[in-house]
PDB file of C-alpha atoms in Angstrom:
ATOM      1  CA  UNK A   1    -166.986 -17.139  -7.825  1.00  0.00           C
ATOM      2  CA  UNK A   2    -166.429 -14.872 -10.485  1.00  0.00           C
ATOM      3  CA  UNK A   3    -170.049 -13.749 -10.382  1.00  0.00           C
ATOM      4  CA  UNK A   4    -169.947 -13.212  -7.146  1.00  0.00           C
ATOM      5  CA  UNK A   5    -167.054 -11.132  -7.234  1.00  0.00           C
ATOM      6  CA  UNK A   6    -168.677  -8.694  -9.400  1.00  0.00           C
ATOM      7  CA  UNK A   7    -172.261  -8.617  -6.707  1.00  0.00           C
ATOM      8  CA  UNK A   8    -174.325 -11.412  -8.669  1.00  0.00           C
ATOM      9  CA  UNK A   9    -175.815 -13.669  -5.994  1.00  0.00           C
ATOM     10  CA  UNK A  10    -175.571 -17.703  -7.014  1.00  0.00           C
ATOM     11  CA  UNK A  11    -178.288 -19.898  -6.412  1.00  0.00           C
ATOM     12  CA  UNK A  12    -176.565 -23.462  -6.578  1.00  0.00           C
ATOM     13  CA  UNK A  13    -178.566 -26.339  -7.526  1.00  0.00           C
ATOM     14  CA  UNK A  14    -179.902 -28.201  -4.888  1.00  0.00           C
ATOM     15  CA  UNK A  15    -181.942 -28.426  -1.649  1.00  0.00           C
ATOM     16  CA  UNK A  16    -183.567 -25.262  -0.969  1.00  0.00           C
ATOM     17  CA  UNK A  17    -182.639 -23.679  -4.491  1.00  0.00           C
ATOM     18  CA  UNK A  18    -186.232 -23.493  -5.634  1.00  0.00           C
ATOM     19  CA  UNK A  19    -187.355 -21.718  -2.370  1.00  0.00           C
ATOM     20  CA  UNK A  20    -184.328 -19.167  -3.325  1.00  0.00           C
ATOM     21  CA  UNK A  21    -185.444 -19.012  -6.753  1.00  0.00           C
ATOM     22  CA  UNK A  22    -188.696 -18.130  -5.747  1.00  0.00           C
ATOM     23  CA  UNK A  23    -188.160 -15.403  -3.237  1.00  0.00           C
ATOM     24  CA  UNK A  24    -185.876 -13.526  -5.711  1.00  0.00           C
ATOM     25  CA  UNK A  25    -189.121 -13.179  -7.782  1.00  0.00           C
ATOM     26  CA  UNK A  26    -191.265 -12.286  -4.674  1.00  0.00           C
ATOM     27  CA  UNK A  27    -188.687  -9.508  -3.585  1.00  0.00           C
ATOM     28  CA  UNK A  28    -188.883  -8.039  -7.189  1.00  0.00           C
ATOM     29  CA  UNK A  29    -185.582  -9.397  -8.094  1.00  0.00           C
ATOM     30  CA  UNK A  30    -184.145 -10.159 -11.472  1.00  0.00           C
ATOM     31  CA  UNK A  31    -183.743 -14.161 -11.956  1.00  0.00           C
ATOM     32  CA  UNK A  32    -181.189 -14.905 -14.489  1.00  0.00           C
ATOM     33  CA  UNK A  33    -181.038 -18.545 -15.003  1.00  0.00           C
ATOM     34  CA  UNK A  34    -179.554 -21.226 -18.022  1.00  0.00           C
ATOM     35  CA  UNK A  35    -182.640 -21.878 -20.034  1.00  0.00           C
ATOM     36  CA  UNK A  36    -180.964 -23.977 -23.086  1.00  0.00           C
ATOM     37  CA  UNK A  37    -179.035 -26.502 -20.522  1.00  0.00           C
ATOM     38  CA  UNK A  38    -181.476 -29.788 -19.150  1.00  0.00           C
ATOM     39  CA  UNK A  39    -180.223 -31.027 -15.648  1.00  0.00           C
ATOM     40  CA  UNK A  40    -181.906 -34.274 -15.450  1.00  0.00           C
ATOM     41  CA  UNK A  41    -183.899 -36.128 -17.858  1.00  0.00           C
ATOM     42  CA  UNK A  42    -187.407 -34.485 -17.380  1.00  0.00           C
ATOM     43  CA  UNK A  43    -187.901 -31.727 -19.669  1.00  0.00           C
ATOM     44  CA  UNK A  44    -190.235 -30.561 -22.592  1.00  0.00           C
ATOM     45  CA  UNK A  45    -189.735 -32.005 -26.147  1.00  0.00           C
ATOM     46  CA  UNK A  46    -189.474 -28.534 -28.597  1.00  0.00           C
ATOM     47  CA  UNK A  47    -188.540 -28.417 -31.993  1.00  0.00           C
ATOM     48  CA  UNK A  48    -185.166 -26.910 -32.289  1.00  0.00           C
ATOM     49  CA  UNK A  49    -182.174 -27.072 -34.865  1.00  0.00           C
ATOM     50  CA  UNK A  50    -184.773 -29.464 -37.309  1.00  0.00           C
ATOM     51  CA  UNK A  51    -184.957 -31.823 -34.139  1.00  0.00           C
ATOM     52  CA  UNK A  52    -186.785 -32.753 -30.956  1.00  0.00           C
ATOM     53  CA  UNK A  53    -184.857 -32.396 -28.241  1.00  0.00           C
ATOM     54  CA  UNK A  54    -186.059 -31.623 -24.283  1.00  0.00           C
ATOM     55  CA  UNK A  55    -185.319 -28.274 -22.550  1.00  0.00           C
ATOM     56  CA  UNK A  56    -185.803 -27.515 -19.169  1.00  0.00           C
ATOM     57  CA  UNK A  57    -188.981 -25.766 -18.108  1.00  0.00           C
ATOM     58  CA  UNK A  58    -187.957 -23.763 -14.967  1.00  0.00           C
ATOM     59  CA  UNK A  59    -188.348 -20.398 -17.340  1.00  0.00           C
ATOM     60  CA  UNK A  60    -191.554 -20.830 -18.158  1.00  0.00           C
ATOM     61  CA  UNK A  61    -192.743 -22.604 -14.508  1.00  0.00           C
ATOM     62  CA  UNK A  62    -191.725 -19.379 -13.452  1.00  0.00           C
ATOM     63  CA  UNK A  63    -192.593 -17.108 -15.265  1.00  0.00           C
ATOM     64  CA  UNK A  64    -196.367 -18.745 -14.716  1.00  0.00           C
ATOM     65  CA  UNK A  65    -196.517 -18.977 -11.587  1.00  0.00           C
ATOM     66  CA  UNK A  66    -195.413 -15.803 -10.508  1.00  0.00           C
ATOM     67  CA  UNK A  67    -196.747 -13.641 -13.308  1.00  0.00           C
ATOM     68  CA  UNK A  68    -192.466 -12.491 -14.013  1.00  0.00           C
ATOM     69  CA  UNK A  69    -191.929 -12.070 -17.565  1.00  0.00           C
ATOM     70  CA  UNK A  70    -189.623 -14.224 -19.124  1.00  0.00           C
ATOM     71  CA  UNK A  71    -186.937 -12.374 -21.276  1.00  0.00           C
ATOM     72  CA  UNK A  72    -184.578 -14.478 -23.227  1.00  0.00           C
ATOM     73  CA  UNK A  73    -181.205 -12.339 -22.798  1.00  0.00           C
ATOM     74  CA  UNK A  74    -178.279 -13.571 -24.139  1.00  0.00           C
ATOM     75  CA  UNK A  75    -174.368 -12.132 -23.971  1.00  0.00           C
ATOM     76  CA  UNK A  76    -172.838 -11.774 -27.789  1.00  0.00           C
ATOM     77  CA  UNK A  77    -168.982 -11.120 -27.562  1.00  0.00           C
ATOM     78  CA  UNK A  78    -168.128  -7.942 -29.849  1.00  0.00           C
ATOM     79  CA  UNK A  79    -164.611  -7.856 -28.748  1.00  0.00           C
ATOM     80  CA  UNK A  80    -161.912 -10.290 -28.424  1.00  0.00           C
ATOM     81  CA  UNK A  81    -159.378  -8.082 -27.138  1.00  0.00           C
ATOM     82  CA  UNK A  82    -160.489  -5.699 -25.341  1.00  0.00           C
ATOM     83  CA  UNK A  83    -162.804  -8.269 -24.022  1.00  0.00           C
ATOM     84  CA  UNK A  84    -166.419  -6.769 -24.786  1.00  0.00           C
ATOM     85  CA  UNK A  85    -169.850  -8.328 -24.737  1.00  0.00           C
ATOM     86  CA  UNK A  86    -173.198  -6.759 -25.451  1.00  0.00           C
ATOM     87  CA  UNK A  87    -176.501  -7.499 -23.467  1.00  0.00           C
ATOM     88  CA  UNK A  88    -179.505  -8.328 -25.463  1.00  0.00           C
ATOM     89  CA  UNK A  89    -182.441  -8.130 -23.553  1.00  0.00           C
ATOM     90  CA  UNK A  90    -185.597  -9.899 -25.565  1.00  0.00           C
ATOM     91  CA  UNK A  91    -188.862  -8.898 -25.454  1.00  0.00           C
ATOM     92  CA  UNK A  92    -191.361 -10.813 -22.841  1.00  0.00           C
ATOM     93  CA  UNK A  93    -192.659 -14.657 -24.189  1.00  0.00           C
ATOM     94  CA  UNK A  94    -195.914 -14.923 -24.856  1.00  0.00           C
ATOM     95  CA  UNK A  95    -197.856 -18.085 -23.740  1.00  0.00           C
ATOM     96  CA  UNK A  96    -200.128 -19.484 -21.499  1.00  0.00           C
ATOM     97  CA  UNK A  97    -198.742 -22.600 -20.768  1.00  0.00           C
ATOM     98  CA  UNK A  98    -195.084 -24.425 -20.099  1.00  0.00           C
ATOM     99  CA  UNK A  99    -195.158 -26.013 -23.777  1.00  0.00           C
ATOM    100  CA  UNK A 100    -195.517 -22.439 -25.417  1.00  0.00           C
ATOM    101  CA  UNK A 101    -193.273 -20.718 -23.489  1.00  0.00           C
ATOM    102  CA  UNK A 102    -190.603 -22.808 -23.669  1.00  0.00           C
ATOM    103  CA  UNK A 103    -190.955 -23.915 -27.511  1.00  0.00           C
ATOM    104  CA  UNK A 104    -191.124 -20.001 -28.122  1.00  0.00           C
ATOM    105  CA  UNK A 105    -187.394 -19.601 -25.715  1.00  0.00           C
ATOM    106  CA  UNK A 106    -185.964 -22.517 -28.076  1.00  0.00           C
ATOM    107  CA  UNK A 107    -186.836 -20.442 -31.165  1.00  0.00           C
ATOM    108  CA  UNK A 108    -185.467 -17.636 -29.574  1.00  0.00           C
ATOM    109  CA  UNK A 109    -182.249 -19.574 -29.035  1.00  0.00           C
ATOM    110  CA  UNK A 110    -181.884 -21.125 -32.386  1.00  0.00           C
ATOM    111  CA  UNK A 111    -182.535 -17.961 -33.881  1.00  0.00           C
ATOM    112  CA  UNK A 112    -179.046 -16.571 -32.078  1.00  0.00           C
ATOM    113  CA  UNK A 113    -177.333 -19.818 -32.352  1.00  0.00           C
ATOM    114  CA  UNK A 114    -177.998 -19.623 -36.235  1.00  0.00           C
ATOM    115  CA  UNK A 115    -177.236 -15.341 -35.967  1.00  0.00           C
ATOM    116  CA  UNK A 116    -173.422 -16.602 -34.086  1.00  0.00           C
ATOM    117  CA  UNK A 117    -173.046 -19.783 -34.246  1.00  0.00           C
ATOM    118  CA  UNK A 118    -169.200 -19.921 -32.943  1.00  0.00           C
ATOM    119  CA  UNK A 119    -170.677 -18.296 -29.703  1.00  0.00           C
ATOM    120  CA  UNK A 120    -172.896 -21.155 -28.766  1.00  0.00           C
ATOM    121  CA  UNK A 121    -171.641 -24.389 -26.802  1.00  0.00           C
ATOM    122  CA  UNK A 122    -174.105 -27.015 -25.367  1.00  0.00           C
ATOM    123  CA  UNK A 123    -172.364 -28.894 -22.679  1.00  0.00           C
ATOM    124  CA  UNK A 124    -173.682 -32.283 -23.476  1.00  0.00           C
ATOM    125  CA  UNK A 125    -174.900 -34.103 -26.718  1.00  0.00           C
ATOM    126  CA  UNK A 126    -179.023 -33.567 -26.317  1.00  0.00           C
ATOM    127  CA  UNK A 127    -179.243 -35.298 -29.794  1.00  0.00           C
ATOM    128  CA  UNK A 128    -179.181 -38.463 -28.198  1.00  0.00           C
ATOM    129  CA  UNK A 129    -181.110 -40.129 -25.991  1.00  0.00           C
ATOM    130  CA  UNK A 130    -182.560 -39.675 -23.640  1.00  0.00           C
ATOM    131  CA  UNK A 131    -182.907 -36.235 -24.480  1.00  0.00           C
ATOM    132  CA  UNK A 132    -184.346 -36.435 -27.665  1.00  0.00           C
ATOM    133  CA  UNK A 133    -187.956 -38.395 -26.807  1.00  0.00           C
ATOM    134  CA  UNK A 134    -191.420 -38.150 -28.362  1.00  0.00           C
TER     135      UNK A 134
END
């Protein structure tokens, strides 16, 4: 709601959200979406953090089949009070196929996990299985 408030449109998970998804893209649109957070069980394993873990592949199914670059962003909070956050915009993954892009977004998040760590929460243990599969 918050988002919303502010003129983000929501996509919510679920029938019809891939459709959505896709003719944000089509329109020349910007698709933000969670990249580091699996819903469901099917994902691809990465190296991340010393460990295997699955993350989701909608980035990278994306960005492939649309030809949209995918630009890890990420929000770092450089105020507490005033409240203050600064956009970092990435540049574009390379890769050809899901696997590359989305081992090369995992670096790209442990790299700012490891740069501010206390500004990083997963919302679920993906150590464990069935996350964490070879």
């Amino acid at each position: 709601k918050k988002r919303q408030r502010y003129g983000i449109g929501v996509i919510f998970l679920g029938s019809g959200s891939l459709r959505a998804c896709y003719a944000v893209l089509k329109e020349n649109g910007i698709l933000a979406m969670v990249g580091d957070l699996l819903f469901g069980k099917e994902g691809i394993p990465v190296d991340f953090l010393g460990r295997k873990i699955l993350y989701p592949r909608g980035i990278a199914r994306f960005s492939l089949a649309t030809g949209a670059p995918a630009l890890p962003s990420f929000f770092i909070l450089t105020s507490k009070k005033p409240r203050r956050y600064l956009l970092e915009i990435g540049e574009a993954l390379p890769g050809s196929t899901e696997e590359e892009l989305t081992q090369r977004f995992a670096k790209r998040v442990e790299t700012m996990v490891k740069r501010v760590p206390d500004q990083w929460f997963d919302f679920k243990r993906f150590w464990e299985p069935p996350s964490c599969q070879n």
